[in-house]
Amino acid sequence: MHEISLLENVLEILQCSAREQGFTRVLKVSLEIGELSCVAEDALRFGFAAVMRGTLAEHADLEIQCVRGIGQCRQCRRQVQLQTLHDPCPVCGSFGITVIQGQEMKIRELQVV
């Protein structure tokens, strides 16, 4: 379950930000998760409380915003929505698609005190 290591990285970012910016508690963490990122939202939610236990984000709320998978077909040049990384272009059937968005996982917003 790589979601735990991802959450540990989020915690590291929170701790570094707290040292740099002087906050002592995180009230809310908002994440953007791409549909093509291979991150399971349920596993992320489940692991969040465990990883944040005993830290400045122990009682923080977790908000997750899903980012659609979008690609551009190298054959017909159209932008298309992707459900998986290996979807063919729904317009021309080509498998030559460059992912434009949907693989990211990033902290979008923090509420801190």
PDB file of N, CA, C and O in Angstrom, residues 35-108:
ATOM      1  N   GLU A  35      -6.845  11.027 -11.389  1.00  0.00           N
ATOM      2  CA  GLU A  35      -7.487   9.728 -11.634  1.00  0.00           C
ATOM      3  C   GLU A  35      -6.511   8.696 -12.192  1.00  0.00           C
ATOM      4  O   GLU A  35      -6.750   7.498 -12.081  1.00  0.00           O
ATOM      5  N   LEU A  36      -5.430   9.146 -12.784  1.00  0.00           N
ATOM      6  CA  LEU A  36      -4.450   8.241 -13.384  1.00  0.00           C
ATOM      7  C   LEU A  36      -3.243   8.009 -12.484  1.00  0.00           C
ATOM      8  O   LEU A  36      -2.260   7.404 -12.891  1.00  0.00           O
ATOM      9  N   SER A  37      -3.304   8.484 -11.239  1.00  0.00           N
ATOM     10  CA  SER A  37      -2.152   8.441 -10.341  1.00  0.00           C
ATOM     11  C   SER A  37      -1.962   7.102  -9.641  1.00  0.00           C
ATOM     12  O   SER A  37      -0.958   6.908  -8.959  1.00  0.00           O
ATOM     13  N   CYS A  38      -2.896   6.201  -9.785  1.00  0.00           N
ATOM     14  CA  CYS A  38      -2.833   4.888  -9.121  1.00  0.00           C
ATOM     15  C   CYS A  38      -2.860   5.022  -7.600  1.00  0.00           C
ATOM     16  O   CYS A  38      -2.300   4.206  -6.878  1.00  0.00           O
ATOM     17  N   VAL A  39      -3.480   6.080  -7.102  1.00  0.00           N
ATOM     18  CA  VAL A  39      -3.663   6.276  -5.667  1.00  0.00           C
ATOM     19  C   VAL A  39      -5.112   5.941  -5.344  1.00  0.00           C
ATOM     20  O   VAL A  39      -6.032   6.505  -5.944  1.00  0.00           O
ATOM     21  N   ALA A  40      -5.301   5.020  -4.410  1.00  0.00           N
ATOM     22  CA  ALA A  40      -6.649   4.620  -4.010  1.00  0.00           C
ATOM     23  C   ALA A  40      -7.158   5.581  -2.936  1.00  0.00           C
ATOM     24  O   ALA A  40      -6.576   5.675  -1.847  1.00  0.00           O
ATOM     25  N   GLU A  41      -8.224   6.296  -3.250  1.00  0.00           N
ATOM     26  CA  GLU A  41      -8.762   7.291  -2.319  1.00  0.00           C
ATOM     27  C   GLU A  41      -9.151   6.662  -0.985  1.00  0.00           C
ATOM     28  O   GLU A  41      -8.873   7.234   0.077  1.00  0.00           O
ATOM     29  N   ASP A  42      -9.781   5.497  -1.009  1.00  0.00           N
ATOM     30  CA  ASP A  42     -10.177   4.830   0.236  1.00  0.00           C
ATOM     31  C   ASP A  42      -8.963   4.508   1.110  1.00  0.00           C
ATOM     32  O   ASP A  42      -8.996   4.702   2.326  1.00  0.00           O
ATOM     33  N   ALA A  43      -7.902   4.016   0.491  1.00  0.00           N
ATOM     34  CA  ALA A  43      -6.686   3.696   1.240  1.00  0.00           C
ATOM     35  C   ALA A  43      -6.044   4.962   1.801  1.00  0.00           C
ATOM     36  O   ALA A  43      -5.522   4.959   2.922  1.00  0.00           O
ATOM     37  N   LEU A  44      -6.101   6.035   1.039  1.00  0.00           N
ATOM     38  CA  LEU A  44      -5.557   7.308   1.494  1.00  0.00           C
ATOM     39  C   LEU A  44      -6.339   7.811   2.710  1.00  0.00           C
ATOM     40  O   LEU A  44      -5.751   8.235   3.705  1.00  0.00           O
ATOM     41  N   ARG A  45      -7.645   7.751   2.635  1.00  0.00           N
ATOM     42  CA  ARG A  45      -8.484   8.182   3.761  1.00  0.00           C
ATOM     43  C   ARG A  45      -8.243   7.306   4.991  1.00  0.00           C
ATOM     44  O   ARG A  45      -8.151   7.794   6.110  1.00  0.00           O
ATOM     45  N   PHE A  46      -8.146   6.008   4.769  1.00  0.00           N
ATOM     46  CA  PHE A  46      -7.930   5.069   5.871  1.00  0.00           C
ATOM     47  C   PHE A  46      -6.583   5.324   6.553  1.00  0.00           C
ATOM     48  O   PHE A  46      -6.494   5.356   7.776  1.00  0.00           O
ATOM     49  N   GLY A  47      -5.543   5.538   5.753  1.00  0.00           N
ATOM     50  CA  GLY A  47      -4.209   5.716   6.305  1.00  0.00           C
ATOM     51  C   GLY A  47      -3.947   7.085   6.897  1.00  0.00           C
ATOM     52  O   GLY A  47      -3.034   7.247   7.704  1.00  0.00           O
ATOM     53  N   PHE A  48      -4.741   8.074   6.523  1.00  0.00           N
ATOM     54  CA  PHE A  48      -4.501   9.448   6.964  1.00  0.00           C
ATOM     55  C   PHE A  48      -4.485   9.562   8.485  1.00  0.00           C
ATOM     56  O   PHE A  48      -3.542  10.115   9.062  1.00  0.00           O
ATOM     57  N   ALA A  49      -5.493   9.030   9.142  1.00  0.00           N
ATOM     58  CA  ALA A  49      -5.571   9.129  10.613  1.00  0.00           C
ATOM     59  C   ALA A  49      -4.397   8.413  11.272  1.00  0.00           C
ATOM     60  O   ALA A  49      -3.824   8.920  12.247  1.00  0.00           O
ATOM     61  N   ALA A  50      -4.004   7.279  10.731  1.00  0.00           N
ATOM     62  CA  ALA A  50      -2.908   6.511  11.321  1.00  0.00           C
ATOM     63  C   ALA A  50      -1.574   7.249  11.182  1.00  0.00           C
ATOM     64  O   ALA A  50      -0.798   7.335  12.140  1.00  0.00           O
ATOM     65  N   VAL A  51      -1.300   7.787  10.016  1.00  0.00           N
ATOM     66  CA  VAL A  51      -0.028   8.479   9.779  1.00  0.00           C
ATOM     67  C   VAL A  51       0.034   9.793  10.551  1.00  0.00           C
ATOM     68  O   VAL A  51       1.088  10.166  11.069  1.00  0.00           O
ATOM     69  N   MET A  52      -1.079  10.485  10.665  1.00  0.00           N
ATOM     70  CA  MET A  52      -1.094  11.795  11.320  1.00  0.00           C
ATOM     71  C   MET A  52      -1.217  11.706  12.847  1.00  0.00           C
ATOM     72  O   MET A  52      -1.035  12.711  13.529  1.00  0.00           O
ATOM     73  N   ARG A  53      -1.476  10.509  13.375  1.00  0.00           N
ATOM     74  CA  ARG A  53      -1.634  10.344  14.825  1.00  0.00           C
ATOM     75  C   ARG A  53      -0.386  10.825  15.562  1.00  0.00           C
ATOM     76  O   ARG A  53       0.728  10.491  15.209  1.00  0.00           O
ATOM     77  N   GLY A  54      -0.595  11.656  16.577  1.00  0.00           N
ATOM     78  CA  GLY A  54       0.502  12.155  17.395  1.00  0.00           C
ATOM     79  C   GLY A  54       1.309  13.281  16.761  1.00  0.00           C
ATOM     80  O   GLY A  54       2.379  13.625  17.258  1.00  0.00           O
ATOM     81  N   THR A  55       0.798  13.866  15.675  1.00  0.00           N
ATOM     82  CA  THR A  55       1.515  14.929  14.975  1.00  0.00           C
ATOM     83  C   THR A  55       0.694  16.216  15.007  1.00  0.00           C
ATOM     84  O   THR A  55      -0.437  16.239  15.515  1.00  0.00           O
ATOM     85  N   LEU A  56       1.220  17.261  14.391  1.00  0.00           N
ATOM     86  CA  LEU A  56       0.508  18.532  14.321  1.00  0.00           C
ATOM     87  C   LEU A  56      -0.765  18.443  13.480  1.00  0.00           C
ATOM     88  O   LEU A  56      -1.596  19.357  13.517  1.00  0.00           O
ATOM     89  N   ALA A  57      -0.961  17.348  12.764  1.00  0.00           N
ATOM     90  CA  ALA A  57      -2.157  17.167  11.925  1.00  0.00           C
ATOM     91  C   ALA A  57      -3.046  16.041  12.441  1.00  0.00           C
ATOM     92  O   ALA A  57      -3.877  15.510  11.700  1.00  0.00           O
ATOM     93  N   GLU A  58      -2.903  15.717  13.727  1.00  0.00           N
ATOM     94  CA  GLU A  58      -3.625  14.562  14.272  1.00  0.00           C
ATOM     95  C   GLU A  58      -5.132  14.637  14.068  1.00  0.00           C
ATOM     96  O   GLU A  58      -5.763  13.645  13.721  1.00  0.00           O
ATOM     97  N   HIS A  59      -5.732  15.777  14.261  1.00  0.00           N
ATOM     98  CA  HIS A  59      -7.194  15.890  14.147  1.00  0.00           C
ATOM     99  C   HIS A  59      -7.616  16.645  12.890  1.00  0.00           C
ATOM    100  O   HIS A  59      -8.745  17.121  12.799  1.00  0.00           O
ATOM    101  N   ALA A  60      -6.729  16.729  11.943  1.00  0.00           N
ATOM    102  CA  ALA A  60      -7.028  17.475  10.713  1.00  0.00           C
ATOM    103  C   ALA A  60      -8.059  16.733   9.861  1.00  0.00           C
ATOM    104  O   ALA A  60      -8.114  15.502   9.842  1.00  0.00           O
ATOM    105  N   ASP A  61      -8.866  17.513   9.178  1.00  0.00           N
ATOM    106  CA  ASP A  61      -9.792  16.956   8.185  1.00  0.00           C
ATOM    107  C   ASP A  61      -9.024  16.754   6.886  1.00  0.00           C
ATOM    108  O   ASP A  61      -8.134  17.538   6.551  1.00  0.00           O
ATOM    109  N   LEU A  62      -9.396  15.721   6.158  1.00  0.00           N
ATOM    110  CA  LEU A  62      -8.798  15.450   4.858  1.00  0.00           C
ATOM    111  C   LEU A  62      -9.844  15.682   3.785  1.00  0.00           C
ATOM    112  O   LEU A  62     -10.930  15.105   3.827  1.00  0.00           O
ATOM    113  N   GLU A  63      -9.504  16.546   2.845  1.00  0.00           N
ATOM    114  CA  GLU A  63     -10.379  16.808   1.696  1.00  0.00           C
ATOM    115  C   GLU A  63      -9.626  16.362   0.447  1.00  0.00           C
ATOM    116  O   GLU A  63      -8.457  16.706   0.275  1.00  0.00           O
ATOM    117  N   ILE A  64     -10.298  15.598  -0.388  1.00  0.00           N
ATOM    118  CA  ILE A  64      -9.668  15.104  -1.613  1.00  0.00           C
ATOM    119  C   ILE A  64     -10.469  15.564  -2.814  1.00  0.00           C
ATOM    120  O   ILE A  64     -11.679  15.359  -2.877  1.00  0.00           O
ATOM    121  N   GLN A  65      -9.776  16.191  -3.746  1.00  0.00           N
ATOM    122  CA  GLN A  65     -10.390  16.603  -5.011  1.00  0.00           C
ATOM    123  C   GLN A  65      -9.776  15.738  -6.109  1.00  0.00           C
ATOM    124  O   GLN A  65      -8.556  15.677  -6.253  1.00  0.00           O
ATOM    125  N   CYS A  66     -10.627  15.073  -6.861  1.00  0.00           N
ATOM    126  CA  CYS A  66     -10.156  14.232  -7.964  1.00  0.00           C
ATOM    127  C   CYS A  66      -9.934  15.095  -9.212  1.00  0.00           C
ATOM    128  O   CYS A  66     -10.734  15.963  -9.517  1.00  0.00           O
ATOM    129  N   VAL A  67      -8.826  14.833  -9.892  1.00  0.00           N
ATOM    130  CA  VAL A  67      -8.484  15.532 -11.123  1.00  0.00           C
ATOM    131  C   VAL A  67      -8.637  14.538 -12.275  1.00  0.00           C
ATOM    132  O   VAL A  67      -8.048  13.459 -12.247  1.00  0.00           O
ATOM    133  N   ARG A  68      -9.443  14.892 -13.259  1.00  0.00           N
ATOM    134  CA  ARG A  68      -9.699  14.014 -14.401  1.00  0.00           C
ATOM    135  C   ARG A  68      -8.430  13.724 -15.184  1.00  0.00           C
ATOM    136  O   ARG A  68      -7.553  14.566 -15.295  1.00  0.00           O
ATOM    137  N   GLY A  69      -8.410  12.539 -15.749  1.00  0.00           N
ATOM    138  CA  GLY A  69      -7.329  12.183 -16.651  1.00  0.00           C
ATOM    139  C   GLY A  69      -7.600  12.756 -18.030  1.00  0.00           C
ATOM    140  O   GLY A  69      -8.648  12.494 -18.624  1.00  0.00           O
ATOM    141  N   ILE A  70      -6.681  13.563 -18.520  1.00  0.00           N
ATOM    142  CA  ILE A  70      -6.812  14.179 -19.841  1.00  0.00           C
ATOM    143  C   ILE A  70      -5.524  13.900 -20.615  1.00  0.00           C
ATOM    144  O   ILE A  70      -4.424  14.008 -20.075  1.00  0.00           O
ATOM    145  N   GLY A  71      -5.685  13.559 -21.876  1.00  0.00           N
ATOM    146  CA  GLY A  71      -4.533  13.323 -22.721  1.00  0.00           C
ATOM    147  C   GLY A  71      -4.723  13.970 -24.081  1.00  0.00           C
ATOM    148  O   GLY A  71      -5.830  14.378 -24.441  1.00  0.00           O
ATOM    149  N   GLN A  72      -3.633  14.052 -24.827  1.00  0.00           N
ATOM    150  CA  GLN A  72      -3.713  14.537 -26.197  1.00  0.00           C
ATOM    151  C   GLN A  72      -3.197  13.435 -27.111  1.00  0.00           C
ATOM    152  O   GLN A  72      -2.099  12.920 -26.933  1.00  0.00           O
ATOM    153  N   CYS A  73      -4.027  13.094 -28.076  1.00  0.00           N
ATOM    154  CA  CYS A  73      -3.672  12.065 -29.042  1.00  0.00           C
ATOM    155  C   CYS A  73      -2.604  12.608 -29.988  1.00  0.00           C
ATOM    156  O   CYS A  73      -2.757  13.695 -30.547  1.00  0.00           O
ATOM    157  N   ARG A  74      -1.535  11.841 -30.154  1.00  0.00           N
ATOM    158  CA  ARG A  74      -0.468  12.268 -31.066  1.00  0.00           C
ATOM    159  C   ARG A  74      -0.849  12.039 -32.530  1.00  0.00           C
ATOM    160  O   ARG A  74      -0.262  12.629 -33.427  1.00  0.00           O
ATOM    161  N   GLN A  75      -1.868  11.223 -32.764  1.00  0.00           N
ATOM    162  CA  GLN A  75      -2.306  10.941 -34.130  1.00  0.00           C
ATOM    163  C   GLN A  75      -3.278  12.020 -34.645  1.00  0.00           C
ATOM    164  O   GLN A  75      -3.030  12.660 -35.646  1.00  0.00           O
ATOM    165  N   CYS A  76      -4.386  12.207 -33.920  1.00  0.00           N
ATOM    166  CA  CYS A  76      -5.412  13.150 -34.399  1.00  0.00           C
ATOM    167  C   CYS A  76      -5.347  14.509 -33.699  1.00  0.00           C
ATOM    168  O   CYS A  76      -6.099  15.412 -34.035  1.00  0.00           O
ATOM    169  N   ARG A  77      -4.477  14.631 -32.684  1.00  0.00           N
ATOM    170  CA  ARG A  77      -4.230  15.889 -31.977  1.00  0.00           C
ATOM    171  C   ARG A  77      -5.381  16.366 -31.088  1.00  0.00           C
ATOM    172  O   ARG A  77      -5.375  17.496 -30.630  1.00  0.00           O
ATOM    173  N   ARG A  78      -6.352  15.535 -30.862  1.00  0.00           N
ATOM    174  CA  ARG A  78      -7.479  15.938 -30.007  1.00  0.00           C
ATOM    175  C   ARG A  78      -7.161  15.672 -28.544  1.00  0.00           C
ATOM    176  O   ARG A  78      -6.470  14.716 -28.213  1.00  0.00           O
ATOM    177  N   GLN A  79      -7.724  16.525 -27.670  1.00  0.00           N
ATOM    178  CA  GLN A  79      -7.659  16.262 -26.242  1.00  0.00           C
ATOM    179  C   GLN A  79      -8.821  15.357 -25.878  1.00  0.00           C
ATOM    180  O   GLN A  79      -9.959  15.606 -26.290  1.00  0.00           O
ATOM    181  N   VAL A  80      -8.514  14.318 -25.100  1.00  0.00           N
ATOM    182  CA  VAL A  80      -9.531  13.326 -24.750  1.00  0.00           C
ATOM    183  C   VAL A  80      -9.456  12.995 -23.269  1.00  0.00           C
ATOM    184  O   VAL A  80      -8.409  13.132 -22.641  1.00  0.00           O
ATOM    185  N   GLN A  81     -10.575  12.579 -22.723  1.00  0.00           N
ATOM    186  CA  GLN A  81     -10.608  12.131 -21.340  1.00  0.00           C
ATOM    187  C   GLN A  81     -10.132  10.689 -21.280  1.00  0.00           C
ATOM    188  O   GLN A  81     -10.483   9.868 -22.125  1.00  0.00           O
ATOM    189  N   LEU A  82      -9.318  10.382 -20.266  1.00  0.00           N
ATOM    190  CA  LEU A  82      -8.768   9.046 -20.087  1.00  0.00           C
ATOM    191  C   LEU A  82      -9.272   8.440 -18.784  1.00  0.00           C
ATOM    192  O   LEU A  82      -9.307   9.118 -17.763  1.00  0.00           O
ATOM    193  N   GLN A  83      -9.610   7.181 -18.820  1.00  0.00           N
ATOM    194  CA  GLN A  83      -9.986   6.456 -17.607  1.00  0.00           C
ATOM    195  C   GLN A  83      -8.775   5.722 -17.026  1.00  0.00           C
ATOM    196  O   GLN A  83      -8.676   5.551 -15.820  1.00  0.00           O
ATOM    197  N   THR A  84      -7.889   5.257 -17.905  1.00  0.00           N
ATOM    198  CA  THR A  84      -6.650   4.600 -17.488  1.00  0.00           C
ATOM    199  C   THR A  84      -5.513   5.134 -18.354  1.00  0.00           C
ATOM    200  O   THR A  84      -5.740   5.750 -19.396  1.00  0.00           O
ATOM    201  N   LEU A  85      -4.284   4.842 -17.935  1.00  0.00           N
ATOM    202  CA  LEU A  85      -3.125   5.325 -18.674  1.00  0.00           C
ATOM    203  C   LEU A  85      -3.013   4.728 -20.071  1.00  0.00           C
ATOM    204  O   LEU A  85      -2.371   5.298 -20.936  1.00  0.00           O
ATOM    205  N   HIS A  86      -3.617   3.588 -20.289  1.00  0.00           N
ATOM    206  CA  HIS A  86      -3.434   2.883 -21.555  1.00  0.00           C
ATOM    207  C   HIS A  86      -4.681   2.868 -22.425  1.00  0.00           C
ATOM    208  O   HIS A  86      -4.812   2.032 -23.308  1.00  0.00           O
ATOM    209  N   ASP A  87      -5.576   3.815 -22.200  1.00  0.00           N
ATOM    210  CA  ASP A  87      -6.769   3.916 -23.042  1.00  0.00           C
ATOM    211  C   ASP A  87      -6.383   4.335 -24.455  1.00  0.00           C
ATOM    212  O   ASP A  87      -5.500   5.183 -24.632  1.00  0.00           O
ATOM    213  N   PRO A  88      -7.065   3.781 -25.462  1.00  0.00           N
ATOM    214  CA  PRO A  88      -6.876   4.297 -26.817  1.00  0.00           C
ATOM    215  C   PRO A  88      -7.652   5.600 -26.987  1.00  0.00           C
ATOM    216  O   PRO A  88      -8.571   5.903 -26.220  1.00  0.00           O
ATOM    217  N   CYS A  89      -7.305   6.348 -27.993  1.00  0.00           N
ATOM    218  CA  CYS A  89      -8.037   7.568 -28.316  1.00  0.00           C
ATOM    219  C   CYS A  89      -9.460   7.179 -28.725  1.00  0.00           C
ATOM    220  O   CYS A  89      -9.645   6.350 -29.618  1.00  0.00           O
ATOM    221  N   PRO A  90     -10.473   7.765 -28.092  1.00  0.00           N
ATOM    222  CA  PRO A  90     -11.849   7.432 -28.459  1.00  0.00           C
ATOM    223  C   PRO A  90     -12.249   7.990 -29.825  1.00  0.00           C
ATOM    224  O   PRO A  90     -13.251   7.589 -30.400  1.00  0.00           O
ATOM    225  N   VAL A  91     -11.451   8.894 -30.378  1.00  0.00           N
ATOM    226  CA  VAL A  91     -11.759   9.502 -31.682  1.00  0.00           C
ATOM    227  C   VAL A  91     -11.185   8.663 -32.822  1.00  0.00           C
ATOM    228  O   VAL A  91     -11.888   8.292 -33.754  1.00  0.00           O
ATOM    229  N   CYS A  92      -9.873   8.345 -32.739  1.00  0.00           N
ATOM    230  CA  CYS A  92      -9.225   7.657 -33.868  1.00  0.00           C
ATOM    231  C   CYS A  92      -8.724   6.252 -33.537  1.00  0.00           C
ATOM    232  O   CYS A  92      -8.291   5.536 -34.422  1.00  0.00           O
ATOM    233  N   GLY A  93      -8.747   5.871 -32.239  1.00  0.00           N
ATOM    234  CA  GLY A  93      -8.324   4.531 -31.849  1.00  0.00           C
ATOM    235  C   GLY A  93      -6.836   4.369 -31.602  1.00  0.00           C
ATOM    236  O   GLY A  93      -6.381   3.308 -31.203  1.00  0.00           O
ATOM    237  N   SER A  94      -6.058   5.406 -31.805  1.00  0.00           N
ATOM    238  CA  SER A  94      -4.614   5.342 -31.600  1.00  0.00           C
ATOM    239  C   SER A  94      -4.284   5.168 -30.118  1.00  0.00           C
ATOM    240  O   SER A  94      -4.982   5.687 -29.247  1.00  0.00           O
ATOM    241  N   PHE A  95      -3.202   4.439 -29.849  1.00  0.00           N
ATOM    242  CA  PHE A  95      -2.733   4.287 -28.467  1.00  0.00           C
ATOM    243  C   PHE A  95      -1.635   5.297 -28.138  1.00  0.00           C
ATOM    244  O   PHE A  95      -1.079   5.276 -27.054  1.00  0.00           O
ATOM    245  N   GLY A  96      -1.330   6.191 -29.045  1.00  0.00           N
ATOM    246  CA  GLY A  96      -0.297   7.198 -28.832  1.00  0.00           C
ATOM    247  C   GLY A  96      -0.857   8.445 -28.179  1.00  0.00           C
ATOM    248  O   GLY A  96      -1.096   9.444 -28.839  1.00  0.00           O
ATOM    249  N   ILE A  97      -1.062   8.366 -26.874  1.00  0.00           N
ATOM    250  CA  ILE A  97      -1.650   9.498 -26.152  1.00  0.00           C
ATOM    251  C   ILE A  97      -0.646  10.020 -25.125  1.00  0.00           C
ATOM    252  O   ILE A  97      -0.057   9.259 -24.379  1.00  0.00           O
ATOM    253  N   THR A  98      -0.466  11.315 -25.115  1.00  0.00           N
ATOM    254  CA  THR A  98       0.375  11.983 -24.129  1.00  0.00           C
ATOM    255  C   THR A  98      -0.524  12.497 -23.009  1.00  0.00           C
ATOM    256  O   THR A  98      -1.471  13.237 -23.264  1.00  0.00           O
ATOM    257  N   VAL A  99      -0.219  12.098 -21.787  1.00  0.00           N
ATOM    258  CA  VAL A  99      -1.017  12.530 -20.639  1.00  0.00           C
ATOM    259  C   VAL A  99      -0.734  14.000 -20.347  1.00  0.00           C
ATOM    260  O   VAL A  99       0.421  14.412 -20.241  1.00  0.00           O
ATOM    261  N   ILE A 100      -1.796  14.778 -20.229  1.00  0.00           N
ATOM    262  CA  ILE A 100      -1.690  16.207 -19.919  1.00  0.00           C
ATOM    263  C   ILE A 100      -1.951  16.454 -18.435  1.00  0.00           C
ATOM    264  O   ILE A 100      -1.288  17.260 -17.800  1.00  0.00           O
ATOM    265  N   GLN A 101      -2.931  15.762 -17.900  1.00  0.00           N
ATOM    266  CA  GLN A 101      -3.234  15.893 -16.469  1.00  0.00           C
ATOM    267  C   GLN A 101      -3.857  14.600 -15.978  1.00  0.00           C
ATOM    268  O   GLN A 101      -4.375  13.820 -16.757  1.00  0.00           O
ATOM    269  N   GLY A 102      -3.780  14.405 -14.659  1.00  0.00           N
ATOM    270  CA  GLY A 102      -4.424  13.258 -14.048  1.00  0.00           C
ATOM    271  C   GLY A 102      -3.468  12.312 -13.359  1.00  0.00           C
ATOM    272  O   GLY A 102      -3.901  11.361 -12.730  1.00  0.00           O
ATOM    273  N   GLN A 103      -2.154  12.568 -13.431  1.00  0.00           N
ATOM    274  CA  GLN A 103      -1.195  11.709 -12.740  1.00  0.00           C
ATOM    275  C   GLN A 103      -0.689  12.335 -11.442  1.00  0.00           C
ATOM    276  O   GLN A 103       0.063  11.703 -10.716  1.00  0.00           O
ATOM    277  N   GLU A 104      -1.125  13.533 -11.137  1.00  0.00           N
ATOM    278  CA  GLU A 104      -0.559  14.268 -10.014  1.00  0.00           C
ATOM    279  C   GLU A 104      -1.202  13.905  -8.676  1.00  0.00           C
ATOM    280  O   GLU A 104      -2.307  13.410  -8.598  1.00  0.00           O
ATOM    281  N   MET A 105      -0.435  14.160  -7.629  1.00  0.00           N
ATOM    282  CA  MET A 105      -0.944  14.193  -6.261  1.00  0.00           C
ATOM    283  C   MET A 105      -0.241  15.373  -5.622  1.00  0.00           C
ATOM    284  O   MET A 105       0.980  15.419  -5.564  1.00  0.00           O
ATOM    285  N   LYS A 106      -1.022  16.363  -5.199  1.00  0.00           N
ATOM    286  CA  LYS A 106      -0.400  17.542  -4.603  1.00  0.00           C
ATOM    287  C   LYS A 106      -1.278  18.123  -3.507  1.00  0.00           C
ATOM    288  O   LYS A 106      -2.485  17.921  -3.478  1.00  0.00           O
ATOM    289  N   ILE A 107      -0.593  18.826  -2.619  1.00  0.00           N
ATOM    290  CA  ILE A 107      -1.314  19.534  -1.561  1.00  0.00           C
ATOM    291  C   ILE A 107      -1.850  20.807  -2.199  1.00  0.00           C
ATOM    292  O   ILE A 107      -1.094  21.635  -2.696  1.00  0.00           O
ATOM    293  N   ARG A 108      -3.149  20.938  -2.191  1.00  0.00           N
ATOM    294  CA  ARG A 108      -3.785  22.112  -2.804  1.00  0.00           C
ATOM    295  C   ARG A 108      -3.927  23.251  -1.793  1.00  0.00           C
ATOM    296  O   ARG A 108      -3.752  24.415  -2.120  1.00  0.00           O
TER     297      ARG A 108
END
